[in-house]
Amino acid sequence: MCGIVGYIGKETNPQIGLEALKRLEYRGYDSAGMAVFNFEKKQIYCLKCVGRISNLEDKLSNSAIFGTPFIMHTRWATTGRVNEVNAHPHSDCKGNIWVVHNGIIENYQELKEELIKEGHRFVSETDTEVLSHLIEKYFKGNLEEAVRKALKEVKGTYALVIISREDPYKIVAASLSSPLLIGINGKEYLIASDPAAIVSYTKKIINLEDNEIATITPEKFFIFKEKVPQEIELEVEDIQKEGYSHFMLKEIMEQPRSLKHSQQGRILLEEGLAKLGGLEDVKDKLKEIKRLIIVACGTAYHAGLVGEYMLEEYAGIPVEVDFGSEFRYRKPILDENTALLAISQSGETADTIAALREAKRKGILTLGIVNVVGSTVSRETDAGVYNHAGPEIGVASTKAFTSQLEVLALLTLFLGRQREMSLVMGQRIAKEILKIPELVEKVLQTRSEVKKIAEKYKDAKNFLFIGRKYNYPIALEGALKLKEISYIHAEGYGAGEMKHGPLALIDKNFPTIAILTSDSVYKKTLSNAEEIKTREGPIIAIATEGNDEIKNITEDVIYIPKTLEMLTPILSVIPLQLFSYYMGVLKGYDVDKPRNLAKSVTVE
Ligand code: M6R
């Protein structure tokens, strides 16, 4: 949530910072701002706007602002409404010290009251503004000294980038539970909250760790600990649209590739095994595990629900799935034979991290399935598996979700083979996982049919999504995607629950998307669909190739190829992703940046 960029070096045109900031716009896009130090005038100039970064760009091109260092921010509002005053950067009373911030200052009310009593004047409703005043309070000519003292009083999370007119040729950066990195290109430094911002500028980065404060000047940077730069595994093409009109469509269409990457080098077909390097160190402990708790949020939670069916059916491990936001407030009963698995694309979701930390406090083994390399979840878990799905920029999670499902299938194979799963069953699962990228390619060929169905139903005000067993979580995911992207009310239900209430909603204007794949629960789901048909509800089916009888009760059918039942969700979700994408586009919405949302939810 929110994006930060800072620059110090020979370049004086802030436009290069804006190019980097635009790559972070998916993390927040309510408002944006920048502060630039002009060495001739010895002044810091600030520009802010409501809305997208392009508005800030317009303001910059109409001004004569230049200089270095500069700091920038794109905001997803948490504390304080969306307006220019609340946009970052925030300054102290005299406009000497300027701060951009990601995270939350939990004790800002107390600090603000104190500072007001001491004579500080606040202009915004934000928590961030207390930081600039607190730093002002301690400033005696050395910025990092003042930052260090100020942060001792702060409770919460932060990634901070700060400049000062009275200690001008430096940037001070600090981080606690919110990512921040320094990109190094000779004597130029680009500081950002996400590697996507700097990958076209340099691949040499230093990640700031918790409680570290860095001072960066054109000559050098200084952190408390001496650290060796790492190489980031990111290519510029990964964060470009490659000819697609939206990142969401690009990410849906690249799933054959992302799924190939997620399984690459991880399947031993002959032995019917999954080779998961990140679990090697804990493999003996995993043999002893008698119970697994999965924690996640949103789409990753739906992946966890599919994982529950896989792991219970094939690995014989009892699984419980909980929202990060609920687990953190429960009093879970945990013992030494329980492990916790956190699933997160970003690895930065605050509720998932809080649940993980709670489990660590209780001393149980913690695991992660994470896409972003080096993220908080990946650093704080005992062991885990990376998705290797590549960066996901669209706010709606698509390729990360299918990759999570694939990794869960690999984990099932890994844990299953440690237990009762036979060699033959292991080989069968391994063989089917290997085929997945090719089958996904085939499902993507339904793209134009799905688009026509979206055109037909674009005026519908409500949708139901139903499925059973492995496809129950897919019904939830289909509904979430549609809400998120097209702002249409949608409900996901276990098909068997229809007659316990939701059936009352059904009439000829209330369409249902039914996942009716040929599997162990097909007949049951079919009879639930028939009950809808009897009440004149239009049905759009996702069915298995070769099933012609389904046409008798449905308005429209999208066919997907046959696979092992536990892998069906990877295929059945794809038409639903495409459907929500086209519905959003037909309605004229910005599908990559849906209103009120942000890519990674780093606040509770
Ligand atoms: O980064 P995470 O996987 O932890 O994110 C969890 C959710 O915020 C995320 O999946 C969200 O629900 C998506 N926007 C859904 O498309």
Coordinates of C-alpha atoms and ligand atoms in Angstrom, one line a residue:
M1 CA 0.0 0.0 0.0
C2 CA 1.4 3.4 -1.1
G3 CA 4.6 3.8 -3.0
I4 CA 7.8 5.6 -2.2
V5 CA 10.6 6.9 -4.4
G6 CA 13.6 9.0 -3.4
Y7 CA 16.6 10.1 -5.5
I8 CA 20.0 11.7 -4.9
G9 CA 22.6 12.1 -7.6
K10 CA 23.6 14.3 -10.5
E11 CA 20.1 14.3 -12.2
T12 CA 18.0 17.4 -11.3
N13 CA 14.9 16.6 -13.3
P14 CA 12.4 15.0 -11.0
Q15 CA 10.8 13.3 -14.0
I16 CA 13.1 10.3 -13.6
G17 CA 11.6 9.8 -10.1
L18 CA 8.1 10.1 -11.6
E19 CA 8.9 7.3 -14.1
A20 CA 9.9 5.1 -11.1
L21 CA 6.9 6.2 -9.1
K22 CA 4.5 5.2 -11.9
R23 CA 5.7 1.7 -11.5
L24 CA 4.4 1.8 -8.0
E25 CA 1.0 3.3 -8.8
Y26 CA -0.7 -0.1 -8.5
R27 CA 0.1 0.1 -4.8
G28 CA -2.0 3.2 -4.2
Y29 CA -3.5 5.8 -6.4
D30 CA -5.6 8.2 -4.4
S31 CA -3.2 11.0 -4.5
A32 CA 0.5 11.8 -5.1
G33 CA 3.2 14.3 -4.3
M34 CA 6.9 15.2 -4.3
A35 CA 9.4 17.5 -2.5
V36 CA 12.5 18.7 -4.3
F37 CA 15.5 20.5 -2.9
N38 CA 16.7 23.3 -5.2
F39 CA 20.3 24.1 -4.4
E40 CA 20.4 27.6 -6.1
K41 CA 17.4 28.8 -4.0
K42 CA 18.3 26.6 -1.0
Q43 CA 14.6 25.8 -0.8
I44 CA 12.4 22.7 -0.9
Y45 CA 9.5 22.9 -3.3
C46 CA 6.5 20.7 -2.9
L47 CA 3.9 19.6 -5.5
K48 CA 0.8 17.5 -4.7
C49 CA -2.3 16.3 -6.5
V50 CA -5.4 14.2 -5.9
G51 CA -5.7 11.2 -8.2
R52 CA -3.2 9.6 -10.5
I53 CA 0.5 10.3 -10.9
S54 CA -0.2 11.8 -14.4
N55 CA -1.8 14.8 -12.6
L56 CA 1.4 15.3 -10.7
E57 CA 3.3 15.0 -13.9
D58 CA 1.2 17.8 -15.5
K59 CA 1.8 20.0 -12.5
L60 CA 5.6 19.3 -12.7
S61 CA 5.7 20.2 -16.4
N62 CA 3.9 23.5 -15.7
S63 CA 6.4 24.4 -13.0
A64 CA 10.1 25.1 -13.2
I65 CA 11.0 22.8 -10.3
F66 CA 14.3 21.0 -10.4
G67 CA 17.0 19.9 -8.0
T68 CA 18.3 17.0 -6.0
P69 CA 17.6 15.2 -3.7
F70 CA 13.9 14.7 -4.2
I71 CA 11.3 12.4 -2.6
M72 CA 7.9 11.2 -4.0
H73 CA 4.9 9.2 -2.9
T74 CA 1.7 7.7 -4.3
R75 CA -0.9 7.2 -1.6
W76 CA -3.6 4.8 -0.7
A77 CA -5.5 6.6 2.1
T78 CA -5.6 5.1 5.5
T79 CA -5.6 7.9 8.1
G80 CA -7.1 11.1 6.7
R81 CA -9.3 11.6 3.6
V82 CA -8.2 11.8 0.1
N83 CA -7.2 15.4 -0.6
E84 CA -4.1 17.4 -1.4
V85 CA -3.4 18.4 2.2
N86 CA -3.3 14.7 3.3
A87 CA -1.1 13.7 0.3
H88 CA 2.6 13.1 1.1
P89 CA 5.2 14.5 1.5
H90 CA 4.4 16.1 4.9
S91 CA 6.5 18.9 6.4
D92 CA 7.4 20.4 9.7
C93 CA 6.1 23.8 10.8
K94 CA 8.7 25.8 8.7
G95 CA 8.8 23.6 5.6
N96 CA 12.4 22.6 6.4
I97 CA 11.9 18.8 6.8
W98 CA 9.9 16.7 4.4
V99 CA 8.8 13.1 4.9
V100 CA 7.2 10.4 2.8
H101 CA 5.9 7.3 4.6
N102 CA 4.4 3.9 4.1
G103 CA 2.9 2.1 7.1
I104 CA 1.0 3.3 10.2
I105 CA 2.0 5.3 13.2
E106 CA -0.2 3.7 15.9
N107 CA 0.5 6.2 18.6
Y108 CA 0.1 9.3 16.4
Q109 CA -2.8 10.8 18.4
E110 CA -0.8 10.9 21.6
L111 CA 2.3 12.2 19.8
K112 CA 0.2 14.9 18.0
E113 CA -1.4 16.1 21.2
E114 CA 2.0 16.4 22.8
L115 CA 3.5 18.2 19.9
I116 CA 0.6 20.6 19.6
K117 CA 1.1 21.5 23.3
E118 CA 4.7 22.2 22.5
G119 CA 3.6 24.7 19.8
H120 CA 3.7 22.6 16.6
R121 CA 1.1 23.5 14.0
F122 CA -0.5 20.6 12.1
V123 CA -2.3 21.0 8.7
S124 CA -3.3 17.4 7.7
E125 CA -5.4 14.6 9.2
T126 CA -2.6 12.0 8.7
D127 CA -0.5 10.0 11.1
T128 CA 2.5 10.7 8.9
E129 CA 2.6 14.4 9.8
V130 CA 3.6 13.7 13.4
L131 CA 6.9 12.3 12.0
S132 CA 8.0 15.5 10.4
H133 CA 7.2 17.5 13.5
L134 CA 8.8 15.0 15.8
I135 CA 12.0 15.1 13.6
E136 CA 11.8 18.9 13.7
K137 CA 11.6 18.7 17.5
Y138 CA 14.9 16.8 17.7
F139 CA 16.7 18.5 14.7
K140 CA 19.9 20.3 15.8
G141 CA 21.6 20.4 12.4
N142 CA 22.0 16.6 11.7
L143 CA 19.1 14.9 10.0
E144 CA 19.9 11.3 10.8
E145 CA 20.4 12.1 14.5
A146 CA 17.0 13.8 14.7
V147 CA 15.4 10.8 12.8
R148 CA 17.0 8.3 15.2
K149 CA 15.7 10.2 18.3
A150 CA 12.2 10.7 16.8
L151 CA 11.8 7.0 15.9
K152 CA 12.4 6.0 19.5
E153 CA 9.0 7.5 20.3
V154 CA 7.1 6.0 17.5
K155 CA 5.0 2.8 17.7
G156 CA 3.8 1.2 14.4
T157 CA 5.3 0.4 11.1
Y158 CA 7.1 2.5 8.6
A159 CA 9.2 2.9 5.5
L160 CA 10.4 6.5 5.6
V161 CA 12.3 8.8 3.2
I162 CA 13.2 12.2 4.5
I163 CA 15.0 15.3 3.3
S164 CA 15.9 18.6 5.1
R165 CA 16.6 22.1 3.8
E166 CA 19.0 22.7 6.7
D167 CA 21.0 19.4 6.2
P168 CA 20.4 19.3 2.5
Y169 CA 22.7 17.0 0.5
K170 CA 21.4 13.8 1.9
I171 CA 18.4 11.5 2.1
V172 CA 17.7 9.7 5.4
A173 CA 15.7 6.4 5.0
A174 CA 14.4 4.1 7.7
S175 CA 12.3 1.0 7.8
L176 CA 10.3 -1.1 10.3
S177 CA 8.0 -3.9 9.0
S178 CA 7.6 -2.1 5.7
P179 CA 9.9 -2.7 2.8
L180 CA 12.4 -0.1 1.6
L181 CA 15.4 -0.6 -0.7
I182 CA 18.3 1.5 -2.0
G183 CA 19.2 1.1 -5.7
I184 CA 22.8 1.9 -6.4
N185 CA 24.1 3.2 -9.8
G186 CA 27.6 4.6 -9.3
K187 CA 27.2 7.9 -7.4
E188 CA 23.4 7.9 -7.9
Y189 CA 20.9 6.4 -5.5
L190 CA 17.3 5.6 -6.1
I191 CA 15.4 4.6 -3.0
A192 CA 12.1 2.8 -3.4
S193 CA 9.5 0.7 -1.5
D194 CA 9.4 -1.9 -4.3
P195 CA 12.1 -3.3 -6.7
A196 CA 9.6 -2.7 -9.6
A197 CA 10.4 1.0 -9.3
I198 CA 14.1 0.8 -9.9
V199 CA 14.7 -2.3 -12.1
S200 CA 15.1 -0.2 -15.3
Y201 CA 17.6 2.0 -13.5
T202 CA 19.8 -0.5 -11.6
K203 CA 19.8 -4.1 -10.4
K204 CA 22.1 -3.5 -7.5
I205 CA 20.1 -3.0 -4.4
I206 CA 20.4 -3.0 -0.6
N207 CA 17.3 -4.0 1.4
L208 CA 16.9 -2.0 4.6
E209 CA 16.1 -4.2 7.5
D210 CA 13.9 -3.5 10.5
N211 CA 15.1 -0.7 12.6
E212 CA 17.9 0.3 10.2
I213 CA 18.4 4.0 9.3
A214 CA 20.4 4.8 6.2
T215 CA 22.1 8.1 5.3
I216 CA 22.6 8.5 1.6
T217 CA 24.7 11.3 0.1
P218 CA 25.9 11.6 -3.6
E219 CA 29.3 10.3 -2.3
K220 CA 28.3 7.3 -0.2
F221 CA 25.6 5.7 1.9
F222 CA 25.9 4.7 5.4
I223 CA 23.8 2.1 7.3
F224 CA 24.5 0.9 10.8
K225 CA 25.6 -2.5 9.5
E226 CA 27.8 -2.8 6.4
K227 CA 25.9 -4.8 3.8
V228 CA 26.7 -6.5 0.5
P229 CA 24.6 -5.5 -2.5
Q230 CA 22.4 -8.3 -3.9
E231 CA 21.2 -8.9 -7.5
I232 CA 17.4 -8.6 -8.0
E233 CA 15.7 -11.4 -10.0
L234 CA 13.6 -9.1 -12.1
E235 CA 13.6 -8.1 -15.8
V236 CA 12.2 -4.9 -17.2
E237 CA 9.7 -6.9 -19.4
D238 CA 8.2 -8.4 -16.3
I239 CA 6.8 -5.0 -15.3
Q240 CA 5.6 -3.9 -18.7
K241 CA 2.3 -4.6 -20.4
E242 CA 3.9 -6.3 -23.5
G243 CA 1.2 -5.1 -25.9
Y244 CA -1.8 -5.9 -23.7
S245 CA -4.2 -3.2 -22.8
H246 CA -4.0 -4.0 -19.1
F247 CA -1.7 -5.8 -16.7
M248 CA -4.6 -7.9 -15.6
L249 CA -5.1 -9.3 -19.1
K250 CA -1.4 -9.8 -19.6
E251 CA -1.2 -11.7 -16.3
I252 CA -4.1 -13.9 -17.1
M253 CA -2.7 -14.7 -20.5
E254 CA 0.8 -15.4 -19.3
Q255 CA -0.4 -18.2 -16.9
P256 CA 1.0 -21.0 -19.0
R257 CA 4.4 -19.4 -18.5
S258 CA 4.0 -18.6 -14.8
L259 CA 2.8 -22.1 -14.1
K260 CA 5.7 -23.5 -15.9
H261 CA 8.1 -21.4 -13.8
S262 CA 6.3 -22.5 -10.6
Q263 CA 6.8 -26.2 -11.3
Q264 CA 10.2 -26.0 -13.0
G265 CA 12.8 -28.3 -11.5
R266 CA 10.4 -29.4 -8.8
I267 CA 9.0 -32.6 -10.1
L268 CA 10.7 -36.0 -10.1
L269 CA 8.4 -38.0 -12.3
E270 CA 9.9 -41.5 -12.0
E271 CA 10.0 -41.3 -8.2
G272 CA 6.6 -39.6 -8.0
L273 CA 8.1 -36.9 -5.8
A274 CA 8.1 -33.1 -5.5
K275 CA 11.5 -31.5 -4.8
L276 CA 11.0 -28.4 -2.8
G277 CA 14.4 -26.9 -1.9
G278 CA 13.0 -24.4 0.5
L279 CA 11.6 -27.3 2.7
E280 CA 14.8 -29.4 2.8
D281 CA 16.0 -28.1 6.1
V282 CA 12.7 -28.9 7.9
K283 CA 11.8 -32.1 6.0
D284 CA 12.2 -34.3 9.1
K285 CA 10.0 -32.0 11.2
L286 CA 7.4 -32.0 8.4
K287 CA 7.2 -35.8 8.7
E288 CA 6.0 -35.4 12.3
I289 CA 3.3 -32.8 11.5
K290 CA -0.2 -34.0 12.4
R291 CA -2.1 -30.8 11.7
L292 CA -1.6 -27.7 9.4
I293 CA -3.1 -24.3 9.8
I294 CA -3.2 -22.2 6.7
V295 CA -3.5 -18.4 7.1
A296 CA -4.0 -16.0 4.2
C297 CA -6.3 -13.1 3.0
G298 CA -8.5 -12.5 0.0
T299 CA -7.5 -14.6 -3.1
A300 CA -4.7 -16.3 -1.2
Y301 CA -7.2 -17.5 1.4
H302 CA -9.2 -19.1 -1.5
A303 CA -6.0 -20.9 -2.6
G304 CA -5.7 -22.1 1.0
L305 CA -9.2 -23.5 0.9
V306 CA -8.3 -25.5 -2.2
G307 CA -5.2 -26.6 -0.4
E308 CA -7.3 -28.0 2.5
Y309 CA -9.1 -30.4 0.1
M310 CA -5.8 -31.4 -1.6
L311 CA -3.8 -32.0 1.6
E312 CA -6.6 -33.8 3.5
E313 CA -7.5 -36.1 0.5
Y314 CA -4.0 -37.0 -0.7
A315 CA -1.6 -36.3 2.2
G316 CA -3.9 -37.3 5.0
I317 CA -3.1 -34.2 7.1
P318 CA -6.0 -32.4 8.9
V319 CA -6.0 -28.8 7.7
E320 CA -7.7 -25.7 9.0
V321 CA -7.8 -22.5 7.0
D322 CA -8.3 -19.1 8.5
F323 CA -8.2 -15.4 7.5
G324 CA -5.1 -13.8 8.8
S325 CA -7.4 -11.1 10.2
E326 CA -9.3 -13.7 12.3
F327 CA -6.4 -16.0 13.4
R328 CA -4.6 -13.1 15.0
Y329 CA -7.4 -12.6 17.4
R330 CA -8.2 -16.2 18.1
K331 CA -6.8 -18.3 20.9
P332 CA -5.7 -21.2 18.7
I333 CA -4.8 -24.5 20.3
L334 CA -1.4 -25.2 18.9
D335 CA 1.0 -28.0 19.8
E336 CA 4.4 -29.2 18.6
N337 CA 2.8 -31.3 15.9
T338 CA 1.0 -28.3 14.4
A339 CA 2.6 -26.2 11.6
L340 CA 1.4 -22.9 10.2
L341 CA 1.5 -22.1 6.5
A342 CA 1.1 -18.5 5.4
I343 CA 0.1 -17.9 1.8
S344 CA 0.7 -14.5 0.3
Q345 CA 1.5 -13.1 -3.1
S346 CA 3.2 -10.0 -1.8
G347 CA 4.5 -11.4 1.5
E348 CA 3.6 -8.0 3.0
T349 CA 0.0 -8.4 4.0
A350 CA -0.3 -7.1 7.5
D351 CA -2.9 -9.5 8.8
T352 CA -1.1 -12.5 7.4
I353 CA 2.2 -11.3 8.9
A354 CA 0.5 -10.8 12.3
A355 CA -0.9 -14.3 12.2
L356 CA 2.5 -15.7 11.3
R357 CA 4.1 -13.8 14.2
E358 CA 1.5 -15.0 16.6
A359 CA 2.3 -18.6 15.6
K360 CA 6.0 -17.9 16.0
R361 CA 5.4 -16.6 19.5
K362 CA 3.8 -19.9 20.3
G363 CA 6.9 -21.7 19.0
I364 CA 5.4 -23.8 16.2
L365 CA 7.0 -24.4 12.8
T366 CA 6.1 -21.8 10.3
L367 CA 6.0 -22.1 6.5
G368 CA 5.3 -19.8 3.6
I369 CA 4.1 -19.9 0.0
V370 CA 5.2 -16.5 -1.3
N371 CA 5.7 -14.8 -4.7
V372 CA 7.8 -11.8 -3.8
V373 CA 11.3 -12.9 -3.1
G374 CA 12.8 -11.4 0.1
S375 CA 9.4 -10.1 1.4
T376 CA 8.6 -10.1 5.1
V377 CA 6.7 -13.5 5.0
S378 CA 9.6 -15.1 3.2
R379 CA 12.1 -13.7 5.7
E380 CA 10.1 -14.5 8.8
T381 CA 9.0 -18.1 8.1
D382 CA 11.2 -21.0 9.1
A383 CA 10.9 -22.5 5.6
G384 CA 8.9 -22.1 2.4
V385 CA 8.3 -22.3 -1.3
Y386 CA 8.5 -19.4 -3.7
N387 CA 5.9 -19.2 -6.4
H388 CA 8.3 -17.8 -9.1
A389 CA 5.2 -16.5 -10.9
G390 CA 6.9 -13.2 -11.7
P391 CA 5.8 -9.8 -10.5
E392 CA 2.0 -9.4 -10.4
I393 CA 1.1 -5.7 -11.0
G394 CA -2.7 -5.8 -11.6
V395 CA -4.5 -5.3 -8.2
A396 CA -6.6 -8.4 -9.0
S397 CA -4.6 -11.5 -8.2
T398 CA -4.7 -13.9 -11.2
K399 CA -1.4 -15.6 -12.1
A400 CA -0.3 -15.6 -8.4
F401 CA -3.5 -17.5 -7.5
T402 CA -3.0 -20.3 -10.1
S403 CA 0.6 -20.5 -9.0
Q404 CA -0.4 -20.8 -5.4
L405 CA -2.7 -23.7 -6.3
E406 CA 0.1 -25.4 -8.3
V407 CA 2.5 -25.0 -5.4
L408 CA -0.1 -26.4 -3.0
A409 CA -0.4 -29.5 -5.3
L410 CA 3.4 -29.9 -5.2
L411 CA 3.3 -29.5 -1.4
T412 CA 0.6 -32.2 -1.3
L413 CA 2.8 -34.5 -3.3
F414 CA 5.8 -33.7 -1.0
L415 CA 3.9 -34.3 2.2
G416 CA 1.8 -37.2 0.8
R417 CA 4.8 -39.1 -0.3
Q418 CA 6.3 -38.7 3.2
R419 CA 3.2 -40.4 4.4
E420 CA 0.8 -43.0 2.9
M421 CA 0.7 -41.9 -0.7
S422 CA 1.8 -44.7 -3.0
L423 CA 4.4 -44.4 -5.8
V424 CA 1.8 -44.9 -8.4
M425 CA -0.4 -42.1 -7.0
G426 CA 2.6 -39.9 -6.7
Q427 CA 3.6 -40.5 -10.3
R428 CA 0.0 -39.8 -11.5
I429 CA -0.2 -36.5 -9.6
A430 CA 3.3 -35.5 -10.9
K431 CA 2.4 -36.3 -14.5
E432 CA -0.8 -34.3 -14.3
I433 CA 0.9 -31.3 -12.8
L434 CA 3.4 -31.3 -15.6
K435 CA 0.5 -31.1 -18.1
I436 CA -1.0 -28.1 -16.5
P437 CA 0.6 -25.2 -18.4
E438 CA -0.5 -26.8 -21.7
L439 CA -4.0 -27.3 -20.5
V440 CA -4.2 -23.7 -19.3
E441 CA -3.1 -22.6 -22.8
K442 CA -6.1 -24.4 -24.1
V443 CA -8.5 -22.8 -21.6
L444 CA -7.2 -19.4 -22.6
Q445 CA -8.5 -20.1 -26.1
T446 CA -12.0 -19.6 -24.8
R447 CA -11.2 -15.9 -24.3
S448 CA -13.4 -14.6 -27.1
E449 CA -16.4 -16.8 -26.0
V450 CA -16.0 -15.5 -22.5
K451 CA -16.0 -12.0 -23.9
K452 CA -19.3 -12.6 -25.7
I453 CA -20.9 -14.0 -22.5
A454 CA -19.7 -10.8 -20.7
E455 CA -21.3 -8.7 -23.4
K456 CA -24.6 -10.6 -23.0
Y457 CA -24.7 -10.2 -19.2
K458 CA -23.1 -6.8 -18.8
D459 CA -26.2 -5.2 -17.4
A460 CA -26.9 -7.8 -14.8
K461 CA -26.9 -6.3 -11.3
N462 CA -26.1 -9.5 -9.3
F463 CA -24.4 -12.8 -9.9
L464 CA -24.2 -16.1 -8.0
F465 CA -21.2 -18.4 -8.3
I466 CA -21.6 -22.0 -7.2
G467 CA -19.3 -25.0 -7.0
R468 CA -18.6 -28.0 -4.7
K469 CA -15.5 -29.6 -3.2
Y470 CA -12.4 -28.4 -5.0
N471 CA -14.5 -25.9 -6.9
Y472 CA -16.3 -24.4 -3.9
P473 CA -13.3 -22.0 -3.3
I474 CA -13.3 -21.2 -7.0
A475 CA -16.9 -20.0 -6.7
L476 CA -15.8 -17.7 -3.9
E477 CA -12.8 -16.6 -6.0
G478 CA -15.0 -15.9 -9.1
A479 CA -17.3 -13.8 -7.0
L480 CA -14.4 -11.9 -5.4
K481 CA -12.9 -11.1 -8.8
L482 CA -16.2 -9.9 -10.2
K483 CA -16.8 -7.6 -7.2
E484 CA -13.3 -6.2 -7.3
I485 CA -13.1 -5.5 -11.0
S486 CA -16.6 -4.7 -12.2
Y487 CA -18.2 -3.5 -8.9
I488 CA -21.1 -5.9 -9.5
H489 CA -22.6 -7.6 -6.5
A490 CA -21.6 -11.2 -6.5
E491 CA -21.9 -14.1 -4.0
G492 CA -19.9 -17.3 -4.0
Y493 CA -21.6 -20.4 -2.5
G494 CA -21.1 -24.0 -2.0
A495 CA -23.7 -25.4 -4.4
G496 CA -25.2 -27.6 -1.7
E497 CA -26.0 -24.5 0.4
M498 CA -28.3 -23.0 -2.3
K499 CA -31.6 -24.4 -0.9
H500 CA -30.6 -23.3 2.6
G501 CA -31.3 -19.6 1.7
P502 CA -29.8 -18.2 -1.5
L503 CA -32.2 -20.0 -3.8
A504 CA -34.8 -17.4 -2.7
L505 CA -32.8 -14.8 -4.8
I506 CA -33.2 -16.6 -8.0
D507 CA -35.4 -15.3 -10.8
K508 CA -34.9 -14.7 -14.5
N509 CA -32.8 -11.6 -13.9
F510 CA -30.3 -13.3 -11.5
P511 CA -27.7 -15.2 -13.4
T512 CA -25.6 -18.0 -11.8
I513 CA -22.2 -19.2 -12.9
A514 CA -22.0 -22.8 -12.0
I515 CA -18.8 -24.9 -12.0
L516 CA -20.0 -28.2 -13.3
T517 CA -16.8 -30.1 -14.1
S518 CA -17.0 -33.9 -14.5
D519 CA -15.7 -35.0 -11.1
S520 CA -16.8 -36.8 -8.0
V521 CA -19.5 -34.2 -7.1
Y522 CA -20.7 -33.6 -10.7
K523 CA -24.2 -35.2 -10.2
K524 CA -24.7 -33.4 -6.9
T525 CA -23.8 -30.0 -8.4
L526 CA -25.9 -30.7 -11.5
S527 CA -29.0 -31.3 -9.4
N528 CA -28.3 -28.0 -7.6
A529 CA -28.1 -26.3 -11.0
E530 CA -31.4 -27.9 -12.0
E531 CA -33.1 -26.3 -9.0
I532 CA -31.9 -23.0 -10.2
K533 CA -33.1 -23.7 -13.8
T534 CA -36.6 -24.7 -12.4
R535 CA -36.8 -21.2 -11.0
E536 CA -35.9 -19.6 -14.3
G537 CA -32.4 -18.5 -13.3
P538 CA -30.1 -18.2 -16.2
I539 CA -27.0 -20.5 -15.8
I540 CA -23.5 -20.1 -17.3
A541 CA -21.6 -23.4 -16.9
I542 CA -17.9 -24.2 -16.7
A543 CA -17.9 -27.8 -17.8
T544 CA -15.6 -30.5 -18.9
E545 CA -15.0 -31.0 -22.6
G546 CA -17.3 -33.7 -24.0
N547 CA -20.2 -33.0 -21.6
D548 CA -23.1 -32.2 -24.0
E549 CA -26.0 -32.9 -21.6
I550 CA -25.1 -29.8 -19.8
K551 CA -26.4 -27.7 -22.6
N552 CA -30.0 -28.8 -21.8
I553 CA -30.1 -26.8 -18.6
T554 CA -27.6 -23.9 -19.2
E555 CA -27.7 -20.7 -21.3
D556 CA -24.0 -20.7 -22.0
V557 CA -21.2 -23.2 -21.5
I558 CA -17.4 -22.7 -21.4
Y559 CA -15.5 -26.0 -21.7
I560 CA -12.3 -26.8 -20.0
P561 CA -10.1 -29.9 -20.5
K562 CA -10.1 -32.9 -18.2
T563 CA -7.5 -33.2 -15.5
L564 CA -7.1 -34.7 -12.1
E565 CA -9.9 -33.5 -9.9
M566 CA -7.6 -31.8 -7.4
L567 CA -6.1 -29.8 -10.2
T568 CA -9.4 -28.7 -11.8
P569 CA -9.5 -25.4 -9.9
I570 CA -6.4 -24.2 -11.8
L571 CA -8.4 -24.5 -15.1
S572 CA -11.9 -23.6 -13.9
V573 CA -10.8 -20.3 -12.4
I574 CA -9.4 -19.0 -15.7
P575 CA -12.8 -18.3 -17.5
L576 CA -13.9 -16.6 -14.3
Q577 CA -10.8 -14.3 -14.3
L578 CA -11.5 -13.5 -18.0
F579 CA -15.2 -12.9 -17.3
S580 CA -14.5 -10.3 -14.5
Y581 CA -11.9 -8.7 -16.7
Y582 CA -14.2 -8.2 -19.6
M583 CA -17.1 -7.1 -17.4
G584 CA -14.8 -4.4 -15.9
V585 CA -13.6 -3.3 -19.3
L586 CA -17.1 -3.2 -20.7
K587 CA -18.2 -0.9 -17.9
G588 CA -15.2 1.4 -18.6
Y589 CA -13.5 0.8 -15.3
D590 CA -9.7 0.9 -14.6
V591 CA -9.3 -2.9 -14.1
D592 CA -5.7 -2.6 -13.0
K593 CA -6.5 -0.1 -10.3
P594 CA -10.0 -0.8 -9.0
R595 CA -11.5 1.9 -6.8
N596 CA -10.8 1.8 -3.0
L597 CA -8.2 -1.0 -3.3
A598 CA -4.5 -1.4 -3.4
K599 CA -2.2 -4.2 -4.4
S600 CA -0.8 -5.1 -1.1
V601 CA -2.6 -4.4 2.1
T602 CA 0.1 -3.5 4.6
V603 CA -2.3 -2.1 7.2
E604 CA -4.8 -4.0 9.4
Ligands
M6R1 O1 -0.4 -10.3 -1.2 P1 -1.4 -11.2 -0.6 O2 -1.5 -12.5 -1.4 O3 -1.2 -11.5 0.8 O4 -2.7 -10.4 -0.8 C1 -3.9 -10.9 -0.2 C2 -5.1 -10.2 -0.7 O5 -5.1 -8.8 -0.3 C3 -5.3 -10.3 -2.2 O6 -5.3 -11.6 -2.7 C4 -6.6 -9.6 -2.7 O7 -7.7 -10.2 -2.2 C5 -6.6 -9.5 -4.2 N1 -6.7 -8.1 -4.6 C6 -7.7 -10.2 -4.9 O8 -7.6 -10.1 -6.2

